[in-house]
Steps between C-alpha positions, in 0.01 A plus 500: 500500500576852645240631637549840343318543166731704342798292622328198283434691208853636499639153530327410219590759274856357594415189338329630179836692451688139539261403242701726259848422529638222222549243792153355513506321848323182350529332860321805714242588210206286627578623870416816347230417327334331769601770723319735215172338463486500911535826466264578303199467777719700734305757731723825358392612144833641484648133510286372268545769233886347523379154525342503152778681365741275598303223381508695150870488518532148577292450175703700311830372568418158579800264347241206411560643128801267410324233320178590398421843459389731777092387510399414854247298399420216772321260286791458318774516759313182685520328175860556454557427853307125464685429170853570689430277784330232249864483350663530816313213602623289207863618507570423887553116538294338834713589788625180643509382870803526707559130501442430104723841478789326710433168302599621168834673598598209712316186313463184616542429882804227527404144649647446833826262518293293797230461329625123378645437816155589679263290237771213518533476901234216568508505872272759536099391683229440240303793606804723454539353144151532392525870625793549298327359198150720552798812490635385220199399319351886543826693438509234152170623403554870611872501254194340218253730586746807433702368218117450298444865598806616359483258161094670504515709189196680669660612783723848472833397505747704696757691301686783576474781224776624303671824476321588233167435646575614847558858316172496335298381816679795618350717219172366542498545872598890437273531309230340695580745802475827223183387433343471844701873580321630240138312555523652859586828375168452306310371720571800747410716288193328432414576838599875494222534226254380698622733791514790285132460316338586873762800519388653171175672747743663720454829605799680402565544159878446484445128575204436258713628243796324585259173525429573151880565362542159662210297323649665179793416547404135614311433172762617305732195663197210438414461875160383419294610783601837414175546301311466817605847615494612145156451485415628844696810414201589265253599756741805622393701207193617699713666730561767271332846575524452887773658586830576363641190586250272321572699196891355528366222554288463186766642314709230621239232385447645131927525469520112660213362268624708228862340509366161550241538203506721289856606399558286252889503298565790329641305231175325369282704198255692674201259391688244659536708828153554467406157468755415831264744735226357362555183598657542789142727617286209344688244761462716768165474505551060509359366868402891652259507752202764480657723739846460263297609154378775701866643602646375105255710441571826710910425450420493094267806526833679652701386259372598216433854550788507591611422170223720322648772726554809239718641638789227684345231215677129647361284196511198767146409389436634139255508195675224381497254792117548502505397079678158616252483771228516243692262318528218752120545575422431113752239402337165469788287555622610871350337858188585676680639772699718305227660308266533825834693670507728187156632537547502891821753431313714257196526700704669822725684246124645350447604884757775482440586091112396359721504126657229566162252488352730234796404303379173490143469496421303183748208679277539820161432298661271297686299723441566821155465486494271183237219751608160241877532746283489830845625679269643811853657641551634170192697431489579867823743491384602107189597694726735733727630184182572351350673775790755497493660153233688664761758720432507867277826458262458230464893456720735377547849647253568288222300647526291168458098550789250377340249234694218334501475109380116506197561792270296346723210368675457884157511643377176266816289591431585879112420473609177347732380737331617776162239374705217435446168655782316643548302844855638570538725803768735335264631367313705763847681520498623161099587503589738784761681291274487188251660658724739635597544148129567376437773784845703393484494139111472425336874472170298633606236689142447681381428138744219487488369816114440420553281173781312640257434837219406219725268285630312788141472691356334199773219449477421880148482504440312160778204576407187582793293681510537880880580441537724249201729626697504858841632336294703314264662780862524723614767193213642493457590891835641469444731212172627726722543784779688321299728268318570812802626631646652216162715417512697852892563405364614155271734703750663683706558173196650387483739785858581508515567118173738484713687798806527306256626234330772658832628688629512094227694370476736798858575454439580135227729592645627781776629274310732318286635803620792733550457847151622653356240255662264667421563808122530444478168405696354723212640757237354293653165517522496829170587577315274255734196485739396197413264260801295635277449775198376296713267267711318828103473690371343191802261453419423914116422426642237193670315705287472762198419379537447137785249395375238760157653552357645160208358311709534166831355676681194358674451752173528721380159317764280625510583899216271552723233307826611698306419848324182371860369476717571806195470706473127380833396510347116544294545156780643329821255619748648252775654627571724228165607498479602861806693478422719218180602645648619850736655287221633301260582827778701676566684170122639484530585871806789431193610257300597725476610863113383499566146348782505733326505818213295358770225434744479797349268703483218223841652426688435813329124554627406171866647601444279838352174403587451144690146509721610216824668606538748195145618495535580882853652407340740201191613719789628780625709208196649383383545860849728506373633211150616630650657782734738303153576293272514763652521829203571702263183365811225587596709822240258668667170385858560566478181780408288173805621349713456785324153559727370173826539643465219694311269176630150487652555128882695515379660202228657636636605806825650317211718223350610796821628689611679196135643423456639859893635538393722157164605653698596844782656293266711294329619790137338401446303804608502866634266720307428803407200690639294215820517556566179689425311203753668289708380823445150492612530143884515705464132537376396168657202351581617129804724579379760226199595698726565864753699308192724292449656867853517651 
């Protein structure tokens, strides 16, 4: 309690060194403990640098080890701890009263020597003998009463235990008291975990990394909430690159997660070692969130070069932990889960090296995309492992275009799952990814977009049931909306590739030219233009007026269908429906700056008065959206925007926070008169919300 910071800290460094010595101090060790995890919110970073450390030493000499091992795992210890007072309960007899206590050391009371004299003596009044006799008469039936409760066989009779007994009620109770030592040992630590998960963001790196030393070391002892920090530990690998700090930091991460998951005993065969970081990676991947994949993903990334690192080579992740990989994604005979976390590991690992998914591309078109399974989650990350054979850059130095051997045969697969019926809404996830796929691997993806948009358009509009041609128009709007997308992204590819080009051939030319050469026709460019100029002015009149606009457009044909829809919500009740084709409007509108501006106003009333919560929650996003495309068009409806924060759905309200705090952060919009009712926010009832702005 001093009020000097360094005065705590030292004090407890003076208890971590007690924590050392061969007396162990049973009796103080949960003062200390307690006194710990207090510590641990202290004001000084100093102190709680020592806190945690302390708290690692109480872990590691903590003398709950006798008996069962030295797992601190509290499941367990609670059970242990019932069983023991269960038996305790058994051995101890019921503890008699005071009076029934006295009664059977003494026995019987003795009958008075009066007492004949007294019932004999016949002088006394009749109403002084027929008191007597009432007495008598109830202290008769009370002596009955008592003697039936003692003959009651159902009643606990009253016997003192013997030696032998008394010493094991004395075990039992011993061991009762170990128990709830060591459950509140657990349980404190519990709570030092949950302390420590919100220190792990701390500014200064020494106590991030000690935070992480201690969830490490926690996991290693069973306390099961350690894998709550674990996991939140994942998300520090984007620190890296910042500063020199969050490069410690990082390297801290890759050494905890590579202790805890990949070092596997040196004494297996090295398939079997293999086969241990396999599927310790593949169960890493069990209950992640998005935002989890995507730091697996940048952790794994790490890792691995690491290991492909020519010339400090680690081998943590090798050639032959991607063959088991393979392995568990083709085996037959293994879960769902396990198999969908095998192809999730191999697609990140193909993030940092495009060999490891080319290594494996007859599994991907075989099984991954094999439509009979109709594992949506499946072919959804086979889509992504697909997607990166192609590397990154499609061009060599050279100017030379990337182009996998089986084109033609991964193209077919992705057409056909991409046209296939089903009512399942997985599977909007994977047709994003596929045609992600299609527009990285296919040499003419506009070619393919077409057919699949043909295919697709003629089942929808040649089926018969009500039902089936609603699930079926829903896919269909959403492959409009995303190809949409995904053709002005093609575009700029385009553009950035014929660049990348021209700057390659010039070089070669310019190699064999002399100076004055050079510099001739560097004037003449400048004066008449460069062709980079033509090429990004004709990729600018495309999207303007041609994808949404052009008399030979496909996409062109279905706006007036896209309209028809969300502007009769009433004539088109279905949810689904409705959802996919804001999805789909608001997808067209980052086409174009024209259809944009054209579309705002039946934009913004369907983000206002939509009655369904998501569809108002997805048109906030692509409003967001919109703005970071064209800034200048939305400028004018940033009120609407603002207007959501205070929608009657949490949801909303907490997509609309988070979409406005990215548009402030990013510098794409400007907070004005709106900033009372990102105040009011202050006093919101969901807890989340308040603490997004604080």
């Amino acid at each position: 309690m001093d009020i000097n910071p360094f005065v705590r800290s030292r004090a407890i460094q003076g208890l971590n060194k007690l924590t050392e010595k061969d007396v162990k101090f049973v009796s103080r060790r949960l003062i200390w403990t307690q006194l710990a995890v207090r510590h641990l919110e202290d004001r000084a970073g100093i102190v709680r640098r020592n806190a945690i450390k302390l708290l690692g030493s109480l872990i590691l000499s903590h003398p709950y080890d006798v008996m069962h091992g030295d797992r601190l795992q509290l499941s367990l210890w609670q059970k242990r701890l019932n069983d023991a007072e269960a038996k305790l309960k058994e051995l101890q007899p019921v503890m008699p009263t005071e009076e029934n206590l006295l009664s059977s050391l003494m026995g019987p009371p003795p009958v008075p020597k009066h007492a004949d004299k007294e019932m004999k003596d016949g002088d006394n009044d009749s109403e002084e003998d027929s008191d007597d006799d009432e007495e008598n008469k109830k202290e008769k039936e009370n002596d009955d009463t008592a003697e039936k409760e003692t003959n009651n066989p159902d009643q606990p009779q009253y016997k003192l235990p013997t030696e032998e007994e008394a010493a094991l009620i004395a075990k039992v109770e011993l061991t009762v008291q170990y128990y709830k030592d060591a459950v509140h040992f657990i349980q404190s630590i519990h709570k030092a975990v949950t302390i420590a998960c919100d220190l792990l963001y701390s500014k200064t790196k020494n106590e991030v990394i000690d935070m992480m030393n201690f969830f490490v070391l926690c996991d290693a002892y069973g306390i099961e909430n350690a894998t709550v920090g674990i996991r939140r530990m994942l998300h520090l690998v984007w620190m890296k690159g910042n500063n020199e700090e969050g490069n410690a930091i990082v390297t801290k991460l890759i050494e905890s997660y590579t202790s805890l998951y990949l070092s596997a005993p040196e004494s297996l065969p090295a398939i079997q070692q293999a086969s241990y970081k396999a599927s310790n990676l593949i169960k890493l991947t069990y209950t992640s969130s998005v935002s989890d994949l995507a730091s697996i993903e940048k952790l794994l990334c790490e890792i691995y070069l690491m290991s492909k690192d020519e010339k400090e080579p680690k081998y943590i992740i090798d050639d032959v932990v991607v063959k088991v990989l393979w392995q568990f994604y083709s085996k037959n005979d293994i879960s769902r889960r396990q198999r969908r976390g095998a192809i999730i590991v191999l697609g990140m690992l193909a993030a940092a090296d495009n060999q490891v998914s080319l290594s494996g591309l007859d599994l991907l078109l075989n099984i991954g995309l094999d439509v009979s399974t109709k594992d949506w989650i499946l072919m959804r990350y086979s889509c992504i492992a697909l997607r990166r054979i192609v590397p990154s850059s499609k061009m060599n130095v050279e100017g030379v275009s990337f182009k996998i051997s089986k084109e033609k045969e991964a193209l077919e697969s992705l057409t056909q799952v991409l046209t296939l019926y089903t009512r399942e809404g997985e599977w909007f996830g994977m047709a994003e990814e596929a045609l992600n796929a299609v527009y990285t691997i296919a040499s003419h993806p506009d070619s393919i977009a077409s057919n699949i948009l043909k295919i697709k358009s003629k089942e929808v509009f040649s089926t018969t049931g009500k039902d089936e041609s609603v699930h079926s128009l829903s896919q269909l709007i959403f492959l409009v909306g995303h190809i949409a997308l995904k053709t002005i992204i093609h575009l700029e590819k385009c553009e950035a590739e014929f660049k990348k080009k021209k700057m390659a051939a010039e070089a070669k030319i310019n190699s064999n030219k002399d100076k004055s050469e050079q510099e001739k026709n560097t004037e003449l460019e400048m004066i008449g233009g460069t062709n980079e100029d033509d090429f990004a002015d004709a990729v600018m009149v495309i999207k303007e007026r041609e994808v949404l606009y052009g008399e030979h457009s496909l996409l062109a044909r279905f706006v007036p269908l896209v309209k028809e829809i969300v502007t009769h919500p009433m004539e088109y009740p279905d949810a689904g429906l409705q959802r996919q084709t804001t999805l789909c409007l608001e997808k067209m509108m980052c086409v174009s700056p024209k259809f944009c501006q054209e579309n705002l106003p039946l934009y913004i009333d369907i983000m206002e008065n939509s009655k369904d919560a998501i569809t108002r929650s997805n048109a906030v996003l692509g409003l967001g959206d919109m703005t970071v495309c064209f800034n200048n068009i939305v400028d004018q409806s940033k009120d609407q925007l603002y207007g959501r924060l205070q929608d009657e759905n949490i949801m909303v309200q907490r997509t609309c926070l988070m979409t406005v705090t990215f548009l402030i952060l990013a510098g794409q919009v400007k907070v004005k008169g709106q900033l009372a009712q990102m105040a009011k926010l202050l006093e919101n009832k969901d807890s989340n919300i308040a603490d997004m702005l604080v």
